[in-house]
């Protein structure tokens, strides 16, 4: 699994974000039945349908073993094979909720996701920010609008689908979502104008 987490360092002087790193999710693996002791599987990441990295995983009692090769910036390949402890808690309505215990030395935090550098560790150990922590107000408002567009089915092809109610959606829900979409897009436009205004002032002051 070459170069996990080594690719997109494009904000000089800023923290990398969780979206810059490939991740594994204990909740997803539990839902898909991968955490049954004795289960062995391969987990991979793809970009536009092309596999770019993979790891082998062996589920054992109370842990999973992560088995892969890694290298950083053209160094020699390194073979890694280490356990990650699993933590579980019974749910009120049956079943269990699962987390990883971060395997980084001195950590052990209970987390749902681990992010791949040389080893998989929590976002604290990799010093990662969440993407929302970098967003300006207009970006945050536009992200909210895009989530509504996605729910309406308008995000991927707005010219074709905008104004069309998704099949099976109640009209009351549809009108509510359209109103929320208009609100967040208006808020995004207003905050963008304020942002550009502050940017222009700062440029003049330079």
PDB file of C-alpha atoms in Angstrom:
ATOM      1  CA  UNK A   1       0.000   0.000   0.000  1.00  0.00           C
ATOM      2  CA  UNK A   2       2.350   2.686  -1.237  1.00  0.00           C
ATOM      3  CA  UNK A   3       2.484   6.191   0.080  1.00  0.00           C
ATOM      4  CA  UNK A   4      -0.590   6.177   2.302  1.00  0.00           C
ATOM      5  CA  UNK A   5      -1.250   9.719   3.393  1.00  0.00           C
ATOM      6  CA  UNK A   6       1.747  11.119   1.530  1.00  0.00           C
ATOM      7  CA  UNK A   7       0.020  12.711  -1.425  1.00  0.00           C
ATOM      8  CA  UNK A   8      -1.823  16.003  -0.968  1.00  0.00           C
ATOM      9  CA  UNK A   9       0.170  18.453   1.171  1.00  0.00           C
ATOM     10  CA  UNK A  10      -1.042  21.566  -0.605  1.00  0.00           C
ATOM     11  CA  UNK A  11      -1.764  23.944   2.301  1.00  0.00           C
ATOM     12  CA  UNK A  12       1.686  25.184   3.244  1.00  0.00           C
ATOM     13  CA  UNK A  13       1.961  25.818   6.966  1.00  0.00           C
ATOM     14  CA  UNK A  14      -1.461  24.281   7.657  1.00  0.00           C
ATOM     15  CA  UNK A  15      -2.473  20.937   9.038  1.00  0.00           C
ATOM     16  CA  UNK A  16      -3.376  18.157   6.669  1.00  0.00           C
ATOM     17  CA  UNK A  17      -7.007  17.129   6.905  1.00  0.00           C
ATOM     18  CA  UNK A  18      -8.656  13.761   7.417  1.00  0.00           C
ATOM     19  CA  UNK A  19      -9.744  13.824   3.762  1.00  0.00           C
ATOM     20  CA  UNK A  20      -6.060  13.877   2.708  1.00  0.00           C
ATOM     21  CA  UNK A  21      -5.521  10.423   4.227  1.00  0.00           C
ATOM     22  CA  UNK A  22      -6.998   7.011   3.461  1.00  0.00           C
ATOM     23  CA  UNK A  23      -9.048   5.694   6.349  1.00  0.00           C
ATOM     24  CA  UNK A  24     -10.535   2.525   7.800  1.00  0.00           C
ATOM     25  CA  UNK A  25     -13.814   2.572   9.724  1.00  0.00           C
ATOM     26  CA  UNK A  26     -14.629   0.037  12.473  1.00  0.00           C
ATOM     27  CA  UNK A  27     -18.362   0.780  12.189  1.00  0.00           C
ATOM     28  CA  UNK A  28     -18.428  -0.021   8.486  1.00  0.00           C
ATOM     29  CA  UNK A  29     -16.438  -3.206   8.897  1.00  0.00           C
ATOM     30  CA  UNK A  30     -18.804  -4.308  11.661  1.00  0.00           C
ATOM     31  CA  UNK A  31     -21.892  -3.604   9.513  1.00  0.00           C
ATOM     32  CA  UNK A  32     -20.432  -5.665   6.682  1.00  0.00           C
ATOM     33  CA  UNK A  33     -19.614  -8.600   8.967  1.00  0.00           C
ATOM     34  CA  UNK A  34     -15.850  -8.312   8.564  1.00  0.00           C
ATOM     35  CA  UNK A  35     -15.031  -8.382  12.294  1.00  0.00           C
ATOM     36  CA  UNK A  36     -16.011 -12.025  12.859  1.00  0.00           C
ATOM     37  CA  UNK A  37     -12.939 -13.809  14.304  1.00  0.00           C
ATOM     38  CA  UNK A  38     -11.174 -15.834  11.616  1.00  0.00           C
ATOM     39  CA  UNK A  39     -12.446 -13.616   8.781  1.00  0.00           C
ATOM     40  CA  UNK A  40      -9.717 -12.517   6.355  1.00  0.00           C
ATOM     41  CA  UNK A  41     -10.367  -9.906   3.694  1.00  0.00           C
ATOM     42  CA  UNK A  42      -8.690  -7.328   1.496  1.00  0.00           C
ATOM     43  CA  UNK A  43      -9.617  -3.645   1.797  1.00  0.00           C
ATOM     44  CA  UNK A  44      -8.805  -1.304  -1.061  1.00  0.00           C
ATOM     45  CA  UNK A  45      -9.107   2.316  -2.135  1.00  0.00           C
ATOM     46  CA  UNK A  46      -9.937   3.410  -5.673  1.00  0.00           C
ATOM     47  CA  UNK A  47      -9.940   6.638  -7.649  1.00  0.00           C
ATOM     48  CA  UNK A  48     -12.321   6.732 -10.616  1.00  0.00           C
ATOM     49  CA  UNK A  49     -12.629   2.950 -10.454  1.00  0.00           C
ATOM     50  CA  UNK A  50      -8.862   2.308 -10.452  1.00  0.00           C
ATOM     51  CA  UNK A  51      -7.322   0.639  -7.389  1.00  0.00           C
ATOM     52  CA  UNK A  52      -4.633   2.836  -5.852  1.00  0.00           C
ATOM     53  CA  UNK A  53      -3.906   1.018  -2.562  1.00  0.00           C
ATOM     54  CA  UNK A  54      -4.967  -2.015  -0.536  1.00  0.00           C
ATOM     55  CA  UNK A  55      -4.328  -3.817   2.727  1.00  0.00           C
ATOM     56  CA  UNK A  56      -5.018  -7.344   3.982  1.00  0.00           C
ATOM     57  CA  UNK A  57      -6.956  -7.662   7.226  1.00  0.00           C
ATOM     58  CA  UNK A  58      -7.313 -10.654   9.547  1.00  0.00           C
ATOM     59  CA  UNK A  59     -10.024 -10.465  12.224  1.00  0.00           C
ATOM     60  CA  UNK A  60      -9.106 -12.127  15.518  1.00  0.00           C
ATOM     61  CA  UNK A  61     -10.679 -12.201  18.966  1.00  0.00           C
ATOM     62  CA  UNK A  62     -10.572  -8.630  20.240  1.00  0.00           C
ATOM     63  CA  UNK A  63      -8.457  -7.222  17.418  1.00  0.00           C
ATOM     64  CA  UNK A  64      -7.759  -7.011  13.721  1.00  0.00           C
ATOM     65  CA  UNK A  65      -4.341  -7.502  12.155  1.00  0.00           C
ATOM     66  CA  UNK A  66      -3.378  -5.042   9.428  1.00  0.00           C
ATOM     67  CA  UNK A  67      -0.983  -6.487   6.852  1.00  0.00           C
ATOM     68  CA  UNK A  68       0.460  -4.332   4.063  1.00  0.00           C
ATOM     69  CA  UNK A  69       3.550  -2.748   2.555  1.00  0.00           C
ATOM     70  CA  UNK A  70       4.286   0.939   2.787  1.00  0.00           C
ATOM     71  CA  UNK A  71       6.876   3.409   1.619  1.00  0.00           C
ATOM     72  CA  UNK A  72       7.249   7.154   1.793  1.00  0.00           C
ATOM     73  CA  UNK A  73       8.728   9.503  -0.810  1.00  0.00           C
ATOM     74  CA  UNK A  74      10.497   6.792  -2.799  1.00  0.00           C
ATOM     75  CA  UNK A  75      12.039   4.953   0.157  1.00  0.00           C
ATOM     76  CA  UNK A  76      12.291   1.157   0.123  1.00  0.00           C
ATOM     77  CA  UNK A  77       9.123  -0.830   0.690  1.00  0.00           C
ATOM     78  CA  UNK A  78       8.500  -1.848   4.311  1.00  0.00           C
ATOM     79  CA  UNK A  79       6.343  -4.838   5.258  1.00  0.00           C
ATOM     80  CA  UNK A  80       4.041  -4.166   8.207  1.00  0.00           C
ATOM     81  CA  UNK A  81       1.897  -6.599  10.205  1.00  0.00           C
ATOM     82  CA  UNK A  82       0.463  -5.433  13.525  1.00  0.00           C
ATOM     83  CA  UNK A  83      -2.704  -5.787  15.637  1.00  0.00           C
ATOM     84  CA  UNK A  84      -5.251  -3.053  16.278  1.00  0.00           C
ATOM     85  CA  UNK A  85      -7.346  -3.664  19.376  1.00  0.00           C
ATOM     86  CA  UNK A  86     -11.147  -3.624  19.002  1.00  0.00           C
ATOM     87  CA  UNK A  87     -13.420  -2.119  21.628  1.00  0.00           C
ATOM     88  CA  UNK A  88     -17.147  -2.834  21.771  1.00  0.00           C
ATOM     89  CA  UNK A  89     -20.199  -1.656  23.654  1.00  0.00           C
ATOM     90  CA  UNK A  90     -23.655  -3.296  23.724  1.00  0.00           C
ATOM     91  CA  UNK A  91     -26.418  -1.288  22.029  1.00  0.00           C
ATOM     92  CA  UNK A  92     -29.778  -0.748  23.742  1.00  0.00           C
ATOM     93  CA  UNK A  93     -31.642  -2.561  20.964  1.00  0.00           C
ATOM     94  CA  UNK A  94     -29.216  -5.455  20.549  1.00  0.00           C
ATOM     95  CA  UNK A  95     -25.887  -5.910  18.822  1.00  0.00           C
ATOM     96  CA  UNK A  96     -22.671  -4.060  19.569  1.00  0.00           C
ATOM     97  CA  UNK A  97     -21.035  -0.805  18.576  1.00  0.00           C
ATOM     98  CA  UNK A  98     -17.350  -1.138  17.642  1.00  0.00           C
ATOM     99  CA  UNK A  99     -14.343   1.160  17.808  1.00  0.00           C
ATOM    100  CA  UNK A 100     -10.616   0.869  17.243  1.00  0.00           C
ATOM    101  CA  UNK A 101      -8.107   1.547  20.008  1.00  0.00           C
ATOM    102  CA  UNK A 102      -5.491   3.728  18.308  1.00  0.00           C
ATOM    103  CA  UNK A 103      -2.321   1.587  18.010  1.00  0.00           C
ATOM    104  CA  UNK A 104       0.101   4.526  18.075  1.00  0.00           C
ATOM    105  CA  UNK A 105       2.519   4.296  20.985  1.00  0.00           C
ATOM    106  CA  UNK A 106       1.168   6.014  24.089  1.00  0.00           C
ATOM    107  CA  UNK A 107      -2.278   6.683  22.602  1.00  0.00           C
ATOM    108  CA  UNK A 108      -5.001   4.015  22.762  1.00  0.00           C
ATOM    109  CA  UNK A 109      -7.843   6.468  22.126  1.00  0.00           C
ATOM    110  CA  UNK A 110     -11.233   4.927  21.318  1.00  0.00           C
ATOM    111  CA  UNK A 111     -12.010   6.042  17.739  1.00  0.00           C
ATOM    112  CA  UNK A 112     -14.259   4.918  14.909  1.00  0.00           C
ATOM    113  CA  UNK A 113     -11.707   5.742  12.199  1.00  0.00           C
ATOM    114  CA  UNK A 114      -7.975   5.328  11.757  1.00  0.00           C
ATOM    115  CA  UNK A 115      -5.946   7.154   9.116  1.00  0.00           C
ATOM    116  CA  UNK A 116      -3.060   5.662   7.211  1.00  0.00           C
ATOM    117  CA  UNK A 117       0.427   7.099   7.389  1.00  0.00           C
ATOM    118  CA  UNK A 118       3.217   4.597   7.929  1.00  0.00           C
ATOM    119  CA  UNK A 119       0.827   3.065  10.441  1.00  0.00           C
ATOM    120  CA  UNK A 120      -2.890   3.578  10.863  1.00  0.00           C
ATOM    121  CA  UNK A 121      -3.565   5.930  13.777  1.00  0.00           C
ATOM    122  CA  UNK A 122      -6.178   8.390  14.993  1.00  0.00           C
ATOM    123  CA  UNK A 123      -6.450  11.942  13.701  1.00  0.00           C
ATOM    124  CA  UNK A 124      -4.901  13.263  16.931  1.00  0.00           C
ATOM    125  CA  UNK A 125      -1.720  11.227  16.425  1.00  0.00           C
ATOM    126  CA  UNK A 126      -1.444  12.256  12.766  1.00  0.00           C
ATOM    127  CA  UNK A 127      -2.273  15.853  13.774  1.00  0.00           C
ATOM    128  CA  UNK A 128      -5.059  16.039  11.219  1.00  0.00           C
ATOM    129  CA  UNK A 129      -7.753  18.672  11.053  1.00  0.00           C
ATOM    130  CA  UNK A 130     -11.261  17.979   9.826  1.00  0.00           C
ATOM    131  CA  UNK A 131     -12.080  19.586   6.448  1.00  0.00           C
ATOM    132  CA  UNK A 132     -14.801  21.717   8.053  1.00  0.00           C
ATOM    133  CA  UNK A 133     -12.167  23.389  10.243  1.00  0.00           C
ATOM    134  CA  UNK A 134     -10.661  24.990   7.126  1.00  0.00           C
ATOM    135  CA  UNK A 135     -13.908  26.155   5.612  1.00  0.00           C
ATOM    136  CA  UNK A 136     -14.874  29.780   5.335  1.00  0.00           C
ATOM    137  CA  UNK A 137     -18.470  30.699   6.154  1.00  0.00           C
ATOM    138  CA  UNK A 138     -19.518  30.734   2.506  1.00  0.00           C
ATOM    139  CA  UNK A 139     -17.938  27.319   1.914  1.00  0.00           C
ATOM    140  CA  UNK A 140     -19.756  25.899   4.936  1.00  0.00           C
ATOM    141  CA  UNK A 141     -23.073  27.313   3.731  1.00  0.00           C
ATOM    142  CA  UNK A 142     -22.474  25.997   0.214  1.00  0.00           C
ATOM    143  CA  UNK A 143     -21.660  22.544   1.595  1.00  0.00           C
ATOM    144  CA  UNK A 144     -25.017  22.546   3.378  1.00  0.00           C
ATOM    145  CA  UNK A 145     -26.717  23.533   0.130  1.00  0.00           C
ATOM    146  CA  UNK A 146     -24.879  20.791  -1.766  1.00  0.00           C
ATOM    147  CA  UNK A 147     -26.027  18.169   0.737  1.00  0.00           C
ATOM    148  CA  UNK A 148     -29.620  19.185   0.056  1.00  0.00           C
ATOM    149  CA  UNK A 149     -28.989  19.125  -3.704  1.00  0.00           C
ATOM    150  CA  UNK A 150     -27.579  15.627  -3.322  1.00  0.00           C
ATOM    151  CA  UNK A 151     -30.670  14.509  -1.409  1.00  0.00           C
ATOM    152  CA  UNK A 152     -32.864  15.983  -4.157  1.00  0.00           C
ATOM    153  CA  UNK A 153     -30.780  14.250  -6.823  1.00  0.00           C
ATOM    154  CA  UNK A 154     -29.753  17.563  -8.380  1.00  0.00           C
ATOM    155  CA  UNK A 155     -26.062  17.622  -7.495  1.00  0.00           C
ATOM    156  CA  UNK A 156     -24.537  15.618 -10.354  1.00  0.00           C
ATOM    157  CA  UNK A 157     -26.634  16.992 -13.211  1.00  0.00           C
ATOM    158  CA  UNK A 158     -28.334  20.218 -12.086  1.00  0.00           C
ATOM    159  CA  UNK A 159     -29.230  21.370 -15.619  1.00  0.00           C
ATOM    160  CA  UNK A 160     -31.221  18.204 -16.245  1.00  0.00           C
ATOM    161  CA  UNK A 161     -32.662  17.447 -12.819  1.00  0.00           C
ATOM    162  CA  UNK A 162     -33.139  20.787 -11.034  1.00  0.00           C
ATOM    163  CA  UNK A 163     -36.797  21.383 -10.256  1.00  0.00           C
ATOM    164  CA  UNK A 164     -37.668  17.681 -10.480  1.00  0.00           C
ATOM    165  CA  UNK A 165     -39.059  15.958  -7.391  1.00  0.00           C
ATOM    166  CA  UNK A 166     -37.308  12.652  -6.657  1.00  0.00           C
ATOM    167  CA  UNK A 167     -39.489   9.623  -7.157  1.00  0.00           C
ATOM    168  CA  UNK A 168     -41.080   8.481  -3.907  1.00  0.00           C
ATOM    169  CA  UNK A 169     -40.429  11.728  -2.014  1.00  0.00           C
ATOM    170  CA  UNK A 170     -43.462  13.359  -0.398  1.00  0.00           C
ATOM    171  CA  UNK A 171     -44.359  16.791  -1.749  1.00  0.00           C
ATOM    172  CA  UNK A 172     -44.168  18.316   1.748  1.00  0.00           C
ATOM    173  CA  UNK A 173     -40.599  17.051   2.130  1.00  0.00           C
ATOM    174  CA  UNK A 174     -39.736  18.265  -1.365  1.00  0.00           C
ATOM    175  CA  UNK A 175     -40.981  21.815  -0.740  1.00  0.00           C
ATOM    176  CA  UNK A 176     -39.216  21.945   2.629  1.00  0.00           C
ATOM    177  CA  UNK A 177     -35.896  20.886   1.079  1.00  0.00           C
ATOM    178  CA  UNK A 178     -36.245  23.381  -1.782  1.00  0.00           C
ATOM    179  CA  UNK A 179     -36.870  26.175   0.757  1.00  0.00           C
ATOM    180  CA  UNK A 180     -33.834  25.101   2.794  1.00  0.00           C
ATOM    181  CA  UNK A 181     -31.732  24.954  -0.380  1.00  0.00           C
ATOM    182  CA  UNK A 182     -32.718  28.493  -1.356  1.00  0.00           C
ATOM    183  CA  UNK A 183     -31.913  29.704   2.165  1.00  0.00           C
ATOM    184  CA  UNK A 184     -28.406  28.189   2.296  1.00  0.00           C
ATOM    185  CA  UNK A 185     -27.548  29.308  -1.231  1.00  0.00           C
ATOM    186  CA  UNK A 186     -28.624  32.866  -0.357  1.00  0.00           C
ATOM    187  CA  UNK A 187     -26.530  32.705   2.827  1.00  0.00           C
ATOM    188  CA  UNK A 188     -23.581  31.361   0.832  1.00  0.00           C
ATOM    189  CA  UNK A 189     -23.801  34.198  -1.700  1.00  0.00           C
ATOM    190  CA  UNK A 190     -23.987  36.846   1.034  1.00  0.00           C
ATOM    191  CA  UNK A 191     -21.060  35.411   2.963  1.00  0.00           C
ATOM    192  CA  UNK A 192     -19.044  35.104  -0.272  1.00  0.00           C
ATOM    193  CA  UNK A 193     -19.543  38.811  -0.952  1.00  0.00           C
ATOM    194  CA  UNK A 194     -18.397  39.649   2.594  1.00  0.00           C
ATOM    195  CA  UNK A 195     -15.368  37.387   2.169  1.00  0.00           C
ATOM    196  CA  UNK A 196     -14.401  39.026  -1.140  1.00  0.00           C
ATOM    197  CA  UNK A 197     -14.857  42.445   0.438  1.00  0.00           C
ATOM    198  CA  UNK A 198     -12.469  41.607   3.283  1.00  0.00           C
ATOM    199  CA  UNK A 199     -10.021  40.102   0.815  1.00  0.00           C
ATOM    200  CA  UNK A 200     -10.041  43.287  -1.278  1.00  0.00           C
ATOM    201  CA  UNK A 201      -9.395  45.398   1.830  1.00  0.00           C
ATOM    202  CA  UNK A 202      -6.475  43.203   2.854  1.00  0.00           C
ATOM    203  CA  UNK A 203      -4.960  43.367  -0.639  1.00  0.00           C
ATOM    204  CA  UNK A 204      -5.146  47.152  -0.630  1.00  0.00           C
ATOM    205  CA  UNK A 205      -3.416  47.236   2.741  1.00  0.00           C
ATOM    206  CA  UNK A 206      -0.460  45.171   1.502  1.00  0.00           C
TER     207      UNK A 206
END
